[in-house]
mmCIF file of C-alpha atoms and ligand atoms in Angstrom:
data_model
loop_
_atom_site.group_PDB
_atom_site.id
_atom_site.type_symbol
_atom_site.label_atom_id
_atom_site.label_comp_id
_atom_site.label_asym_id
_atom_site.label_seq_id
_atom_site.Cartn_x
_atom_site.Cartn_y
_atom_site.Cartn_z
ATOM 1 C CA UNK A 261 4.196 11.008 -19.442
ATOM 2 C CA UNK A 262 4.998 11.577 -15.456
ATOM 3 C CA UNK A 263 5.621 14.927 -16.134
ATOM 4 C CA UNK A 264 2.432 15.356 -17.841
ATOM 5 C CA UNK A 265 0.200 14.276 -15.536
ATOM 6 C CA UNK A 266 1.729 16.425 -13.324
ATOM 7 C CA UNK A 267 1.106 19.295 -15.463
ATOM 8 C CA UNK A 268 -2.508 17.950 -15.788
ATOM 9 C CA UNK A 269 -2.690 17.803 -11.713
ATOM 10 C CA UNK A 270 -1.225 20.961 -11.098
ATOM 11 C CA UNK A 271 -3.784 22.804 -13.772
ATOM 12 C CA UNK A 272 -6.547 21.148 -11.504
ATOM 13 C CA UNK A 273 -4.980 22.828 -8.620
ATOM 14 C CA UNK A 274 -4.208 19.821 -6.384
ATOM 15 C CA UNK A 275 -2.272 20.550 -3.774
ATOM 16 C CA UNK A 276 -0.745 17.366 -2.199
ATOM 17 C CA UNK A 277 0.865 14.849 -4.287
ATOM 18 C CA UNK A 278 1.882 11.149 -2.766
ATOM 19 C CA UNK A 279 4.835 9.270 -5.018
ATOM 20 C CA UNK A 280 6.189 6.106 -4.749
ATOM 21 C CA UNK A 281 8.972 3.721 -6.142
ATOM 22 C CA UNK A 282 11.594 5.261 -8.031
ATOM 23 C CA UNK A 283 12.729 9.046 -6.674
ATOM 24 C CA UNK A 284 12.238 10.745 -9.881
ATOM 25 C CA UNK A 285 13.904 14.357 -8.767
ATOM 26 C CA UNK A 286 12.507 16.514 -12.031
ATOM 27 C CA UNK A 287 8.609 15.437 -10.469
ATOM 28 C CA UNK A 288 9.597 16.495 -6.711
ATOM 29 C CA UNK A 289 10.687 19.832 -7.750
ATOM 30 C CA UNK A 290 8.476 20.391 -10.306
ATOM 31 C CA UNK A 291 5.778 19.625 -7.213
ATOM 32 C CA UNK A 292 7.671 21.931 -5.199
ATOM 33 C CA UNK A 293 8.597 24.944 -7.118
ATOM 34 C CA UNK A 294 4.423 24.961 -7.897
ATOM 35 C CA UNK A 295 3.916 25.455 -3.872
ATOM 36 C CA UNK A 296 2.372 22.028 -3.654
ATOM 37 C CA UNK A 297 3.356 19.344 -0.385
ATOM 38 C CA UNK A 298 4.813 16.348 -1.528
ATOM 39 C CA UNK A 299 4.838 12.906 0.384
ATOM 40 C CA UNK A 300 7.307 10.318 -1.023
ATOM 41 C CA UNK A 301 6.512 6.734 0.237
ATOM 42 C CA UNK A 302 9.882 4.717 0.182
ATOM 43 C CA UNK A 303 11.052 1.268 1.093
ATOM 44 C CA UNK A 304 14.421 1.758 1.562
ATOM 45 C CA UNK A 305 16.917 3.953 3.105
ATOM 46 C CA UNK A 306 18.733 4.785 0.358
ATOM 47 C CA UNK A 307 14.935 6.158 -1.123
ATOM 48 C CA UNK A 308 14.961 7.998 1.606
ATOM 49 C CA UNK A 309 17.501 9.822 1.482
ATOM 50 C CA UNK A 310 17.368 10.428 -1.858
ATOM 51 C CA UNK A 311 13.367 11.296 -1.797
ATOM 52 C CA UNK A 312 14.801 14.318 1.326
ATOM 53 C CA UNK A 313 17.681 15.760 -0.844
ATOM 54 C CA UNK A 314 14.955 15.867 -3.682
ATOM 55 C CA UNK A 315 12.935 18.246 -1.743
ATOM 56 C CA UNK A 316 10.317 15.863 -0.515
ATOM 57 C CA UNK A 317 8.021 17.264 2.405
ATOM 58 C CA UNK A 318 7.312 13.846 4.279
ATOM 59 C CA UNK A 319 8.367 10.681 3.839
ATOM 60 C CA UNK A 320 6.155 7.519 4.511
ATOM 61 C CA UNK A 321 7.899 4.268 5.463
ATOM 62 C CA UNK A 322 6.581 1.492 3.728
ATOM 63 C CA UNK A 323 7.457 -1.833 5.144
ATOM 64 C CA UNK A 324 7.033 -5.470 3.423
ATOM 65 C CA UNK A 325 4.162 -6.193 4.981
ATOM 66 C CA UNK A 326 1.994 -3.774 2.753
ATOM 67 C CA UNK A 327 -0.422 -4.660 0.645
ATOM 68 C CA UNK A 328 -0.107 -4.016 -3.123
ATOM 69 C CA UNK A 329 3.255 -2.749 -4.623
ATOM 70 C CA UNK A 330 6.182 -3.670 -1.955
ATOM 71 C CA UNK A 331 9.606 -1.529 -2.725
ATOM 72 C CA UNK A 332 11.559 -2.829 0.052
ATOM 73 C CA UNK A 333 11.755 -5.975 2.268
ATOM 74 C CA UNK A 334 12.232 -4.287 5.721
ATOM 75 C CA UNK A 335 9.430 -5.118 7.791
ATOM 76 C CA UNK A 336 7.472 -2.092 8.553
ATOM 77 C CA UNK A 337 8.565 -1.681 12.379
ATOM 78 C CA UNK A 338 12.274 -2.273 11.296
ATOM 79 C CA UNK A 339 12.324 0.173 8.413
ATOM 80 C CA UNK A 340 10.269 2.954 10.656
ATOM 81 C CA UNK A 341 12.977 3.447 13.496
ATOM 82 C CA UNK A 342 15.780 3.190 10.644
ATOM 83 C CA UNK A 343 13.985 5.896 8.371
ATOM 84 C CA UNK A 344 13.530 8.389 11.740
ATOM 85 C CA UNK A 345 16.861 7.857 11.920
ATOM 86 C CA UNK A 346 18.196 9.213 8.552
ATOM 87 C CA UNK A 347 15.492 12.091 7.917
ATOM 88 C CA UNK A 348 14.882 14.877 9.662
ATOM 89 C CA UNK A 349 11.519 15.114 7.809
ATOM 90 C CA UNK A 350 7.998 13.967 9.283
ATOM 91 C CA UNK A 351 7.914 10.145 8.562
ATOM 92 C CA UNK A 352 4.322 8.185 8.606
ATOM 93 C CA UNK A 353 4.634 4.540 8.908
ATOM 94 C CA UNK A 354 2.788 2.304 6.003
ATOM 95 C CA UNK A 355 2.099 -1.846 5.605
ATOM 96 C CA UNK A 356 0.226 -4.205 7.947
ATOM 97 C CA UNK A 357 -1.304 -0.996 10.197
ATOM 98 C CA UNK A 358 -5.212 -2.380 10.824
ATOM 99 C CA UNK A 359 -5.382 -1.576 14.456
ATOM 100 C CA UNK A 360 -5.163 0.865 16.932
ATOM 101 C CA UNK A 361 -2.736 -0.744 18.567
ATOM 102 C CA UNK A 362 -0.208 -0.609 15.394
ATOM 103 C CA UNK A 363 -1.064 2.794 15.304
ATOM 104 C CA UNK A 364 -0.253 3.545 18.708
ATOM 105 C CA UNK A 365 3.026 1.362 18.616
ATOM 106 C CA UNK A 366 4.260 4.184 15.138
ATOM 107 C CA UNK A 367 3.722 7.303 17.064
ATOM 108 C CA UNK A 368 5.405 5.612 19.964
ATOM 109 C CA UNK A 369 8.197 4.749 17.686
ATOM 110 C CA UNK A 370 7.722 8.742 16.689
ATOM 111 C CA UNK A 371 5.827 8.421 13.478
ATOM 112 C CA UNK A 372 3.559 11.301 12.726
ATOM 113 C CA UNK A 373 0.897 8.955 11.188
ATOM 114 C CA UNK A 374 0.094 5.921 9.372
ATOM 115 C CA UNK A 375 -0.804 5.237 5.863
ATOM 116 C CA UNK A 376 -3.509 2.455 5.768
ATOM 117 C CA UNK A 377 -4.296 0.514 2.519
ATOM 118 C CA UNK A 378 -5.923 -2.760 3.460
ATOM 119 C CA UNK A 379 -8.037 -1.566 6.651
ATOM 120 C CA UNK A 380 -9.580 0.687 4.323
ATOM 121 C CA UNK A 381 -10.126 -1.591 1.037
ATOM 122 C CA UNK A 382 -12.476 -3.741 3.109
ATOM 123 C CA UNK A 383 -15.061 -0.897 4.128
ATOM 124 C CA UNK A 384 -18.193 0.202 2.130
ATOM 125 C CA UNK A 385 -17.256 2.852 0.282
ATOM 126 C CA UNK A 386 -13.970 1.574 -1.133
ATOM 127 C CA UNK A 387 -14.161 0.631 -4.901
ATOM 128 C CA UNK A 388 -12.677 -2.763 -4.642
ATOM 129 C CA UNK A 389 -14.691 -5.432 -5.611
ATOM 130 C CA UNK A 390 -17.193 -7.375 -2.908
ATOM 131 C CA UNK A 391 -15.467 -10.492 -3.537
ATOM 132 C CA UNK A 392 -11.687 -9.036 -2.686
ATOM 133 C CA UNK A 393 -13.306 -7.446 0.251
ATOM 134 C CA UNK A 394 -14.815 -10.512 1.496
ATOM 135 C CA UNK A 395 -11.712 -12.210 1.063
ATOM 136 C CA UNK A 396 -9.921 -9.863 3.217
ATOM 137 C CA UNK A 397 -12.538 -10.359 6.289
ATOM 138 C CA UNK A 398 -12.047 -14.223 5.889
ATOM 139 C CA UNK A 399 -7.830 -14.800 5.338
ATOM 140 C CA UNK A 400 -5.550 -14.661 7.876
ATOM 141 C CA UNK A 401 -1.954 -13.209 7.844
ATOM 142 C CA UNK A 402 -0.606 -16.238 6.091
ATOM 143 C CA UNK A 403 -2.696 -16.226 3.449
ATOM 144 C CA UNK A 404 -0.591 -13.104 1.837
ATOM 145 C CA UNK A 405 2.122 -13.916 -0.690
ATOM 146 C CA UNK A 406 5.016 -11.320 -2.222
ATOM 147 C CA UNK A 407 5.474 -12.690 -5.649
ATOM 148 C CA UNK A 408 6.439 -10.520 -8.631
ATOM 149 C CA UNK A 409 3.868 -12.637 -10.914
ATOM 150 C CA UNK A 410 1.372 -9.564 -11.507
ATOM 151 C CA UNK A 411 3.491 -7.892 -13.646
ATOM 152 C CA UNK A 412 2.239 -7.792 -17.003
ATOM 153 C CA UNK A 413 2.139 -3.556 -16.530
ATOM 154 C CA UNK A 414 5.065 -3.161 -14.357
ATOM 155 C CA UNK A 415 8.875 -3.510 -14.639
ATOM 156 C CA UNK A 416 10.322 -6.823 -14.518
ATOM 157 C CA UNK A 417 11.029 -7.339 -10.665
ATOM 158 C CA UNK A 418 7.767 -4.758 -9.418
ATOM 159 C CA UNK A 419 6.571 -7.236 -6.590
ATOM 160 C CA UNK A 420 2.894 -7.222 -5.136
ATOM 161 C CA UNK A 421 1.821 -8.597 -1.333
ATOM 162 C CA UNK A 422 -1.583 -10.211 -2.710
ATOM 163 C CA UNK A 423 -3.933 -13.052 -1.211
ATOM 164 C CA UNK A 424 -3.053 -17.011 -2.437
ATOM 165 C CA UNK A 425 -5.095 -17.829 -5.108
ATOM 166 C CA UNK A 426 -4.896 -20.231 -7.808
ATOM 167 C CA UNK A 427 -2.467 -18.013 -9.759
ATOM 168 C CA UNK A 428 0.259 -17.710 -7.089
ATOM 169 C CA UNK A 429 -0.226 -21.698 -5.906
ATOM 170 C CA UNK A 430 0.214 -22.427 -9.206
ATOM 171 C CA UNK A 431 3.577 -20.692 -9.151
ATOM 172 C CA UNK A 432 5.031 -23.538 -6.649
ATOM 173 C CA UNK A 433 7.608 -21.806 -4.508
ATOM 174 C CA UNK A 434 8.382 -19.795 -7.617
ATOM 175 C CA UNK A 435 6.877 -16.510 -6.298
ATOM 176 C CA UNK A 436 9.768 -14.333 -7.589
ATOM 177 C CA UNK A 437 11.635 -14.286 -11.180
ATOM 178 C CA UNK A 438 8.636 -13.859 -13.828
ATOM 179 C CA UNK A 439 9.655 -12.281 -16.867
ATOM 180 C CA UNK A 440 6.712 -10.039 -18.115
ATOM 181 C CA UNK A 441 8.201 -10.789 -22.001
ATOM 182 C CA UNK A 442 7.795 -14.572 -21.237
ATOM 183 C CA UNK A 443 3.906 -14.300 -19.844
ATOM 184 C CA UNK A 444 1.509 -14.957 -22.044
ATOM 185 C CA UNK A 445 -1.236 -12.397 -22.710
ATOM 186 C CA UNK A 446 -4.495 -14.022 -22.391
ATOM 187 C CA UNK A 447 -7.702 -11.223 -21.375
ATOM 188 C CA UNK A 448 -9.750 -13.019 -18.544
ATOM 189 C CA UNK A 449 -11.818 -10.358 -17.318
ATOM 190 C CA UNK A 450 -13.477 -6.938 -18.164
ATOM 191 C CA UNK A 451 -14.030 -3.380 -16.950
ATOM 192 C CA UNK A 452 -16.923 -1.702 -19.361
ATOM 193 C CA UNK A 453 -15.147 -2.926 -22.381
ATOM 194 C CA UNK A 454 -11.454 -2.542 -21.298
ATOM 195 C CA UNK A 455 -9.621 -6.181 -21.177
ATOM 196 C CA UNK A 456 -7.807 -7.120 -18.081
ATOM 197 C CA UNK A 457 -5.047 -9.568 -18.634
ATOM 198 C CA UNK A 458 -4.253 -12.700 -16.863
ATOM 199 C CA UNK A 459 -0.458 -11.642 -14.633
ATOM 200 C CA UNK A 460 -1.493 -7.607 -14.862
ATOM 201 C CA UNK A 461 -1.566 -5.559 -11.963
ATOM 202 C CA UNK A 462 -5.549 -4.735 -12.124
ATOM 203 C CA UNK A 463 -7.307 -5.489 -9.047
ATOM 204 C CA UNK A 464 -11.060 -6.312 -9.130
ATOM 205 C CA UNK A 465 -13.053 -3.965 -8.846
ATOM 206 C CA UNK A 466 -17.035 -2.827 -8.698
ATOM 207 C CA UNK A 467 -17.096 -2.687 -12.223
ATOM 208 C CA UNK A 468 -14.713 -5.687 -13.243
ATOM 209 C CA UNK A 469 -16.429 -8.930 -14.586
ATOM 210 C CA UNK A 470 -14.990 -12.195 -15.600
ATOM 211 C CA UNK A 471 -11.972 -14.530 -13.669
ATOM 212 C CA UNK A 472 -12.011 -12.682 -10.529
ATOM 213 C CA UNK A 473 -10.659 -15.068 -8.603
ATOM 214 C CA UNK A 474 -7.593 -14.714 -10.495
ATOM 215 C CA UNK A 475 -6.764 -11.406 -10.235
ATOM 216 C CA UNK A 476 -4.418 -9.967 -7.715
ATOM 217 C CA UNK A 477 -6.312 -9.268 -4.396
ATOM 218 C CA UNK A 478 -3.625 -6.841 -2.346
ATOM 219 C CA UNK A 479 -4.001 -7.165 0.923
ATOM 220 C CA UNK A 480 -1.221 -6.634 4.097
ATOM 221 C CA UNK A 481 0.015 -8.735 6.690
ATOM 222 C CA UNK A 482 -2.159 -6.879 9.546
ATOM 223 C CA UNK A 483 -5.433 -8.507 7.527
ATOM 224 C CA UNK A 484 -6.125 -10.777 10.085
ATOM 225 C CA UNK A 485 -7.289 -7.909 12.688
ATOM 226 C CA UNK A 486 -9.829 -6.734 9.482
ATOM 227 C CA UNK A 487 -13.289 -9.249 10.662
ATOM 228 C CA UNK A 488 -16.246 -7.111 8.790
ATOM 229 C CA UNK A 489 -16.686 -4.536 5.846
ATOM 230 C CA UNK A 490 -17.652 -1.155 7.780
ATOM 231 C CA UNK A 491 -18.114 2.052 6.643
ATOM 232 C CA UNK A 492 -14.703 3.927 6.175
ATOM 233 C CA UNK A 493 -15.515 6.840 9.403
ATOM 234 C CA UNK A 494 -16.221 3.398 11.566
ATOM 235 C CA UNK A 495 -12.810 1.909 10.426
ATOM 236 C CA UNK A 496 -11.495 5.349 11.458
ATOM 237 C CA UNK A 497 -12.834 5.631 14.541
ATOM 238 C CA UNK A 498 -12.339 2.231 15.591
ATOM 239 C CA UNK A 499 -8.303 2.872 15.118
ATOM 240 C CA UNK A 500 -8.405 6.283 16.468
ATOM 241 C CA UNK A 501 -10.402 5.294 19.917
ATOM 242 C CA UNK A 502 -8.225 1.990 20.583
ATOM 243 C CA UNK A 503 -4.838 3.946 20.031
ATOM 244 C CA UNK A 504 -6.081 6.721 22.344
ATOM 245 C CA UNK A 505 -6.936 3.956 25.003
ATOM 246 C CA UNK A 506 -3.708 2.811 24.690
ATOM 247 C CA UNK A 507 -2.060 6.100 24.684
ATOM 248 C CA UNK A 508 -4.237 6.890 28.205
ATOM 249 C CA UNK A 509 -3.325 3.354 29.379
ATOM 250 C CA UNK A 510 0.707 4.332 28.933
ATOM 251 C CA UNK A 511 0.165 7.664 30.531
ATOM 252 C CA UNK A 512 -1.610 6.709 33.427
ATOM 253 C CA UNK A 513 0.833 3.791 34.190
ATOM 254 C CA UNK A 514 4.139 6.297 33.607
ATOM 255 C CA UNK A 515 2.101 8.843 36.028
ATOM 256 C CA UNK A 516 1.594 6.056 39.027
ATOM 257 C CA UNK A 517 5.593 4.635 38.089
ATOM 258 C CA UNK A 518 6.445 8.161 38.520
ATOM 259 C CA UNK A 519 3.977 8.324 41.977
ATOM 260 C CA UNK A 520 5.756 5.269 43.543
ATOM 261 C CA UNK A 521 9.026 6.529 42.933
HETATM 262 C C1 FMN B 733 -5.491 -2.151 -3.296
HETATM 263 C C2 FMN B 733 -4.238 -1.365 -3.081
HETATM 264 C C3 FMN B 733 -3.876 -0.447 -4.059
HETATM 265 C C4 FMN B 733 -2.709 0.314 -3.888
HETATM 266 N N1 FMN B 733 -2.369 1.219 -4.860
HETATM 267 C C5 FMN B 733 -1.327 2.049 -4.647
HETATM 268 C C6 FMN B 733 -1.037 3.075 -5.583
HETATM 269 O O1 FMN B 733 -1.690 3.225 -6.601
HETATM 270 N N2 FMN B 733 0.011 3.900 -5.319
HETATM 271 C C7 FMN B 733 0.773 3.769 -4.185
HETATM 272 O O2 FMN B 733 1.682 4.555 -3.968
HETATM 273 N N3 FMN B 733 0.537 2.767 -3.298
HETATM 274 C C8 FMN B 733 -0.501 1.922 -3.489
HETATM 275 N N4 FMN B 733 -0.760 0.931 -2.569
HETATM 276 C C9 FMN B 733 0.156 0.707 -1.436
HETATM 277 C C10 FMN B 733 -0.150 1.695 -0.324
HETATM 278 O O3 FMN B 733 0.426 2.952 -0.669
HETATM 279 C C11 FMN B 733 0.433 1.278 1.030
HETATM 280 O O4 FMN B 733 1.838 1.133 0.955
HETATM 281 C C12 FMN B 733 -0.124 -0.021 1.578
HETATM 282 O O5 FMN B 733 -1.515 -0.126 1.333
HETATM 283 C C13 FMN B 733 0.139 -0.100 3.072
HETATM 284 O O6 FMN B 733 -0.032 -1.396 3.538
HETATM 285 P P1 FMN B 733 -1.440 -1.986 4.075
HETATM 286 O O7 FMN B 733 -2.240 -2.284 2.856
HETATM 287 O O8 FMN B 733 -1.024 -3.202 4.815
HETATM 288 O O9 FMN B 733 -2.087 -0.924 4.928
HETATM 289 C C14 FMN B 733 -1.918 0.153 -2.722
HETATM 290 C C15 FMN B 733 -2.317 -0.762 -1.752
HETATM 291 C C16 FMN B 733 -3.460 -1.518 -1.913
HETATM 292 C C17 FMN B 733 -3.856 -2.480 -0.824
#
């Protein structure tokens, strides 16, 4: 199936391929002996290492406080300095990045760049349904759970940062340990005429009608920095001009330190 759709991708002629969770060698090299630039996000060190000695071009460093799918449980400024350390390949840091001043702090750290999920799902163009963007302009960090609940379309174990909602608080404190075999499979919401079931991964979306509220809304820790729906370029430019003041703000500071000395 993997391999297929990599067939598929590679007839289209796409150049750049992102993959993520298990380092699946066969797909890196298949990637690679095509002439195509391969990114492998990983969570842990040992995924590092093993997503470099596949042949992987750049490795992005995804910490726990990502929204959606969370490999690891480093925290993302933990993981980043650990990663740089074990790969001599570009890293970009990924999870909780909203501002410019977590994108300032990676490249400090010596990231190349960031990988932004959440920042982006609350903008205009983004596909997401209204409702899970307006729920990422009103929660705060705190209001993001890692449970392994959503999982009816995943392996047993595949944990999710989402918002609380009245799935996850009816989970108690048991956020981790669901058996996909043991949940139900009850269809509580539509896209066109495809079901979405009740536990799945599926996120709401433009099209999606039905339970929203119950679906899995991914969002990162760095959500609380997220306060309106803008377009995308805004987002962009909004990250881009507050690292850069930073960055000026360091320079001219190291230039007068170097002055007085
Ligand atoms: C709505 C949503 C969907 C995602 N889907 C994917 C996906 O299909 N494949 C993937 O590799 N990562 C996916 N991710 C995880 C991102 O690659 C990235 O690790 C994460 O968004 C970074 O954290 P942040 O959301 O705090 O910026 C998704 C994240 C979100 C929020």
């Amino acid at each position: 199936m993997l391999q297929q759709q990599i067939e598929t991708c590679l007839a289209m002629e796409v150049a750049v391929f992102s993959f993520f969770w298990d380092v699946v060698p066969e797909a890196v090299s298949r990637v690679k002996t095509a002439g195509g630039l391969l990114l492998h996000q990983v969570g842990t060190l040992r995924a590092a290492r093993e997503a470099e000695a596949a042949g992987a071009d750049v490795l992005i460093a995804q910490g726990q406080d990502a929204g959606g799918h969370v490999h690891g449980r480093t925290p993302t400024f933990e993981l980043l300095p650990a990663v740089l350390e074990t790969t001599a390949l570009p890293v970009v840091a990924s999870g909780g990045i909203c501002t410019g001043l977590a994108l300032a702090e990676a490249l400090a750290m010596g990231a190349q760049g960031v990988q932004c999920g959440t920042a982006f799902l609350a903008t205009q163009e983004s596909f997401a349904h209204d409702c899970h963007k307006r729920r990422i302009v009103d929660a705060g960090p705190q209001d993001t759970v890692l449970t392994d609940g959503f999982v009816l379309n995943w392996p047993k174990g595949s944990a999710v940062r989402v918002l609380r909602n009245s799935v996850t608080d009816g989970f108690g404190t048991d956020l981790m340990g669901h058996d996909p075999d043991a949940i139900p499979r009850e269809v509580i919401a539509h896209d066109d005429d495809i079901p979405r079931l009740r536990q799945s991964t599926d996120s709401p979306l433009r099209t999606t009608t039905g339970a929203l509220e119950q679906m899995p809304h991914y969002a990162g820790t760095g959500l609380g920095e997220i306060v309106e729906i803008v377009p995308a370029a805004r987002r962009l430019l909004d990250l881009c001009t507050e690292a850069a003041a930073l960055r000026d703000i360091a320079g001219r500071a190291q230039a007068s330190g170097e002055g007085a000395a």
